[in-house]
XYZ file of C-alpha atoms in Angstrom:
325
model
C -31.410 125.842 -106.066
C -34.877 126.836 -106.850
C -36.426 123.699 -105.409
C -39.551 125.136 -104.646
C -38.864 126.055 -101.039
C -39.343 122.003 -99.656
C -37.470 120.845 -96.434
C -33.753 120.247 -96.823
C -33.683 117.368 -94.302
C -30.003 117.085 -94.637
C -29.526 120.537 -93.311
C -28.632 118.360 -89.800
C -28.230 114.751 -89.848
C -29.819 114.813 -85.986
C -32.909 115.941 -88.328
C -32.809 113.566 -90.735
C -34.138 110.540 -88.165
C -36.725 112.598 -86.895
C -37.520 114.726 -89.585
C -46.641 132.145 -114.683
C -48.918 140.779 -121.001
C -51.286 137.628 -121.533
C -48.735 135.639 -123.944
C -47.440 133.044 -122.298
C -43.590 133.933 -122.483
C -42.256 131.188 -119.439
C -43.933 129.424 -116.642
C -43.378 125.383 -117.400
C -45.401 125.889 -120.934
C -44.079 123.345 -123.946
C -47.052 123.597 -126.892
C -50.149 122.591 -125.583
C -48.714 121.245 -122.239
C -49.024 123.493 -119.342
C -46.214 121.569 -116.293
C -47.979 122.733 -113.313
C -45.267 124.361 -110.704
C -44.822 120.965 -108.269
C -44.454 121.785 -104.151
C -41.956 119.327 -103.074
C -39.218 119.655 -106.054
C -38.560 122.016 -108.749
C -39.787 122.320 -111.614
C -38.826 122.275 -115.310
C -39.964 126.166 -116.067
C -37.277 129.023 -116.240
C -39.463 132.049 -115.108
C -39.784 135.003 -113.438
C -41.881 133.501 -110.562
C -42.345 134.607 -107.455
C -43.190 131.686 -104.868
C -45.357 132.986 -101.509
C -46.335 131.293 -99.353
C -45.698 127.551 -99.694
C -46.954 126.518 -96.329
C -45.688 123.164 -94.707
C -47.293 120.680 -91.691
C -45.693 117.456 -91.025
C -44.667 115.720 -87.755
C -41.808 113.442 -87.890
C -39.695 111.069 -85.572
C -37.077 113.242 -83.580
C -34.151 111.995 -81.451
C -36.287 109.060 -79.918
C -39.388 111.531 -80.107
C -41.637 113.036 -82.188
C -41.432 117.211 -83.585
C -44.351 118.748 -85.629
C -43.042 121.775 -88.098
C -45.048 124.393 -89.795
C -43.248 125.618 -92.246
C -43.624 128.778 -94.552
C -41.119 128.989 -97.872
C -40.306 131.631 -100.224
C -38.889 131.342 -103.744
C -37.837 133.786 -106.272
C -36.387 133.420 -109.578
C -35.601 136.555 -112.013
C -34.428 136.000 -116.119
C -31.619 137.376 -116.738
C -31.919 135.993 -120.253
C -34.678 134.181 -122.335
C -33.374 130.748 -120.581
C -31.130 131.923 -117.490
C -32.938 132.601 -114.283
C -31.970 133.859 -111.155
C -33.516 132.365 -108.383
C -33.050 132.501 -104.448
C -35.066 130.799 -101.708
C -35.432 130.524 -97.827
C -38.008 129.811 -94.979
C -39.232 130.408 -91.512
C -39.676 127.356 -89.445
C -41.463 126.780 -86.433
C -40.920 123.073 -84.300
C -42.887 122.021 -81.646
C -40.853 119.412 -79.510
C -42.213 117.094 -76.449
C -39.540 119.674 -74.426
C -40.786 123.097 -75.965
C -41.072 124.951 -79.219
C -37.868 126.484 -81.156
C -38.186 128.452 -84.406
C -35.911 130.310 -86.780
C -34.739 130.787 -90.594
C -33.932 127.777 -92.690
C -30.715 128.203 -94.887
C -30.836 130.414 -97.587
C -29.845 129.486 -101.505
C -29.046 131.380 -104.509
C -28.098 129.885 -107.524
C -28.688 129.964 -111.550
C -31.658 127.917 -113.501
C -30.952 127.545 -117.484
C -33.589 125.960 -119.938
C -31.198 123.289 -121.888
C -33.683 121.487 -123.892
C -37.589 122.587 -125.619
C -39.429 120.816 -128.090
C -42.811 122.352 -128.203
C -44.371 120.091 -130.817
C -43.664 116.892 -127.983
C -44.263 118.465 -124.979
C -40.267 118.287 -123.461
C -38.638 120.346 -121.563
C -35.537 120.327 -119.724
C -33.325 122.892 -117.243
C -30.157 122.186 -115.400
C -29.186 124.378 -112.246
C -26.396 125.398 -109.958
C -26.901 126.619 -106.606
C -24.877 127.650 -103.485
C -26.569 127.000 -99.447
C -24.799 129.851 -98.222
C -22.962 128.156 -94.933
C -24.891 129.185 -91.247
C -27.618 131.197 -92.883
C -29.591 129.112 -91.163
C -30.738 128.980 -87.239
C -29.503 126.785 -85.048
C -32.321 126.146 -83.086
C -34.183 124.391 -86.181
C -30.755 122.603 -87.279
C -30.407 124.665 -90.366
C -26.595 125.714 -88.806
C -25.511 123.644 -92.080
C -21.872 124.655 -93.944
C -21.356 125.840 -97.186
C -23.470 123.286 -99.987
C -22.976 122.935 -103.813
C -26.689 121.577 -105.599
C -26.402 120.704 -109.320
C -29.763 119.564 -109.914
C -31.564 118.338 -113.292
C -35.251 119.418 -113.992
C -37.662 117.022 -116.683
C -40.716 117.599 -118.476
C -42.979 115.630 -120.803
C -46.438 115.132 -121.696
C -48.106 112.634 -123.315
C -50.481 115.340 -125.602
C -48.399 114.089 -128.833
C -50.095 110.551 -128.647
C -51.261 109.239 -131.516
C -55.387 108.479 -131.193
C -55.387 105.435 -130.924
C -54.083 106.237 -127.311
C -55.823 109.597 -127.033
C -56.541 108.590 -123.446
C -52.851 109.107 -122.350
C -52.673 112.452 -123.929
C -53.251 114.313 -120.765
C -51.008 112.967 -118.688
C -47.619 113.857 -118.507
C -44.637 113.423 -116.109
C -41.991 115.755 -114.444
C -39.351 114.770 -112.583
C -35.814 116.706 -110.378
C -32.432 115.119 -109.299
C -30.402 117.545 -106.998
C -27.365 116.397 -105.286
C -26.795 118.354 -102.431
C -23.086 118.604 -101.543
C -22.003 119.871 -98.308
C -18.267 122.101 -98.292
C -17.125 121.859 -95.115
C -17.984 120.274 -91.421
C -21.305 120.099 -90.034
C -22.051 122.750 -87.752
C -24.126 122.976 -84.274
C -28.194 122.086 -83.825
C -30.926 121.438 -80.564
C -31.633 118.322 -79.537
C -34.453 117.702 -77.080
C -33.777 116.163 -73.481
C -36.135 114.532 -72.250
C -34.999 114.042 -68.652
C -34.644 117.829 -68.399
C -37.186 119.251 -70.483
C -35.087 121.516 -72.359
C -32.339 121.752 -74.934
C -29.238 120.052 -75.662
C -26.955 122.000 -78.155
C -25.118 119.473 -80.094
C -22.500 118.852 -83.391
C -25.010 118.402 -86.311
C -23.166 116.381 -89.108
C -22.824 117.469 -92.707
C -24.188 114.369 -95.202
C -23.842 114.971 -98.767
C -27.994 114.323 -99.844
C -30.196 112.981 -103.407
C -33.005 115.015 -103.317
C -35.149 113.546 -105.823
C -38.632 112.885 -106.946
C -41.310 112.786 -109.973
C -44.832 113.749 -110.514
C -48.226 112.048 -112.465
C -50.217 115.524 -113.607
C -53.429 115.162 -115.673
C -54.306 118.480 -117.410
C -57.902 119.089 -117.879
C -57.399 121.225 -121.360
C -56.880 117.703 -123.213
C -60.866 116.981 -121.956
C -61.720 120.132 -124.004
C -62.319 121.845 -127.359
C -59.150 123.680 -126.600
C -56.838 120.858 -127.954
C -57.106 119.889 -131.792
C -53.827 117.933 -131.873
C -51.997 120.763 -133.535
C -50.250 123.880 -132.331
C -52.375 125.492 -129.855
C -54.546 128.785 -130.554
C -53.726 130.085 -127.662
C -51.897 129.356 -123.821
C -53.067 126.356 -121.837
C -54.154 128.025 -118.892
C -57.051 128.430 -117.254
C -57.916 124.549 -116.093
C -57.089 122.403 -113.439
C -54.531 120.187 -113.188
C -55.014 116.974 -110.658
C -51.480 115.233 -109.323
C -49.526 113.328 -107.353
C -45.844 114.105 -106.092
C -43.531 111.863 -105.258
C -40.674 113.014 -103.146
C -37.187 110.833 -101.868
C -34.535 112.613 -99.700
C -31.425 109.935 -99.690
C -28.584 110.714 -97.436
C -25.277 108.716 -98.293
C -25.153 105.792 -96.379
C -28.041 106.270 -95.041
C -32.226 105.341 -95.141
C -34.126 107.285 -97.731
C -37.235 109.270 -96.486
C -39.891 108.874 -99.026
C -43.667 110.340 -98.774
C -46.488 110.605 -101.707
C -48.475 113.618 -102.295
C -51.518 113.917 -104.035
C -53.212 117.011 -104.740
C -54.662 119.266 -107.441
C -53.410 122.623 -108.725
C -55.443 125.197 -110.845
C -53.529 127.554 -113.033
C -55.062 131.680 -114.022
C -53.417 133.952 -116.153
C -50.976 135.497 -113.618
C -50.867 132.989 -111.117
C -51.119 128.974 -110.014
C -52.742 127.594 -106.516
C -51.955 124.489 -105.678
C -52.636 122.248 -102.469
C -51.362 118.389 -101.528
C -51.844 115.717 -98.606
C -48.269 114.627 -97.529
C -48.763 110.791 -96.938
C -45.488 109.296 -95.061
C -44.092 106.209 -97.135
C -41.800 104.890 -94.284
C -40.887 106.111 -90.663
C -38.515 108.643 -91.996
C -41.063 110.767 -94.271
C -43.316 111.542 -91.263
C -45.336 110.142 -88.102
C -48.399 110.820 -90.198
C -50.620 112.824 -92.934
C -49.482 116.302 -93.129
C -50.564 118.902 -95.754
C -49.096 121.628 -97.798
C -50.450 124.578 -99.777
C -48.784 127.355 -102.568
C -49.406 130.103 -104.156
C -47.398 130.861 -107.465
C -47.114 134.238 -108.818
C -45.867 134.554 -112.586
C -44.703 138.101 -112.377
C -44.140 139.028 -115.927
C -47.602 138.816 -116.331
C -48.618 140.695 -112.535
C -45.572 143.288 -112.960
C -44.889 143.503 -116.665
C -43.104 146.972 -116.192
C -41.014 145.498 -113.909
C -40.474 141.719 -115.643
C -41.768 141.941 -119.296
C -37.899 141.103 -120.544
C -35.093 139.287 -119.591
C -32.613 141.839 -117.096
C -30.043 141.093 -119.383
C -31.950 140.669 -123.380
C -33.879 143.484 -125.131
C -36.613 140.654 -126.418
C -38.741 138.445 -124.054
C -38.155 134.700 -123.831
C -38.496 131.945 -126.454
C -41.709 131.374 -127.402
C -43.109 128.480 -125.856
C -46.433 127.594 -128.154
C -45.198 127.540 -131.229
C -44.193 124.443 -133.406
């Protein structure tokens, strides 16, 4: 699933304790409403995108102690039609343990994003997906050595833009929100635990534990603060501004505690590309030991490459168009 590269915490239950040519033809846009890529779930949009880096710090509780990972994600999602992307993602991790450091690949997903709902006149938008964790892709020594997984996920949009004035101050905000269910196929497989008494590594059975993943954002879009809106079909894309946040993000193992963290931040969106960067801010023991931070740049490649992604791989035309009412 193309869940913007965030830490699958599930990938070992000994983890889980411690642990957008210049018309806008995709990229999250629904009339004037501009849904600005989120870091720690996926968005609404069904793009060509390209996702490098999304960088990671957190520390977290560990097997009785405490690990701090810097992590750097990668995302990529290709239309094969006007509203069926593509889309594969991985990362490098690097974990620095009481007993030493250990580093590796996280597990790698490919899987299929398709735009199910658009109403550009209210600002909705909605995708479903299908993705496959291809089983032991990832490294042991991080605890990615997960099995096969299934992830159906649901992606939501809305803004608030078609208010009517007498509650024109809600018209920039708008809310996005992801469910992905992340089922594992299979038996666990192996991870490293830290010993303490030795000051090394114990390899050891890492569980598989079917996992929510879910979460919802608060965005505020600048463009509503501006000549730029009139209340009626745009004049042109709502880019260009900045868009301040905050993320919410929930991983909820079955049977188990949910680890929970807020992250506010602010992202600022060009023509051919969207920078983002967030605090992490730990909501219980499980979503971190402390403030962490993340950063991301988003590439919207039919606009960077348009030889290369200026249609659909599979369509003659380019996507819907996403202004119009």
């Amino acid at each position: 699933m193309f869940v913007k590269s965030i830490p699958l915490r599930s990938r070992a239950l000994l983890l889980l304790p411690m642990l957008w040519t210049q018309s806008a033809q995709a990229h999250g846009i629904a009339g004037n409403r501009y849904f600005a890529g989120t870091m720690t779930f996926d968005d609404p949009a069904v793009a060509d995108e390209l996702i490098l880096p999304n960088f990671n710090y957190l520390g977290y509780p560990a097997q009785g102690s405490d690990a701090v990972e810097n992590r750097i994600n990668a995302s990529f999602a290709r239309l094969l039609t006007p509203t069926l992307a593509f889309t594969i993602d991985s990362a490098w991790v690097h974990q620095t343990w009481p007993t030493g450091r250990t580093s590796g690949f996280d597990k790698t997903s490919i899987g299929l994003k398709y735009e199910a709902y658009r109403d550009n006149r209210h600002e909705a938008l909605i995708s479903i997906g299908l993705a496959w964790g291809i089983g032991h892709s990832g490294s042991v020594a991080i605890g990615a050595d997960a099995p096969d997984t299934i992830q159906p996920g649901i992606f939501f949009g809305k803004g608030f833009g078609d208010l009517p004035d007498s509650l024109a101050w809600l018209r920039p905000f708008a809310v996005t929100a992801a469910v992905v269910d992340e089922v594992p196929i299979g038996t666990g497989g192996m991870a490293l635990a830290p010993n303490l008494v030795t000051g090394g590594f114990n390899t050891v059975p890492s569980p598989a534990v079917e996992t929510l993943h879910w979460g919802f954002s608060i965005q505020y879009s600048t463009l509503y603060l501006t000549s730029r809106f009139n209340g009626g079909p745009p004049r042109e894309e709502p880019l260009n501004q900045w868009v301040p946040l905050v993320e919410f993000r929930f991983d909820s193992p079955r049977g188990q505690q949910t680890a929970a963290t807020a992250n506010p931040g602010i992202a600022y969106v060009a023509v051919t590309w969207q920078a983002s960067a967030e605090a992490i801010i730990p909501l219980n023991r499980l979503g971190g030991t402390g403030p962490g931070f993340r950063a991301q740049l988003l590439l919207f490649l039919d606009d960077l490459v348009p030889s290369l992604f200026g249609k659909p791989l599979l369509k003659d035309h380019p996507a819907n168009n996403q202004t119009a009412w």
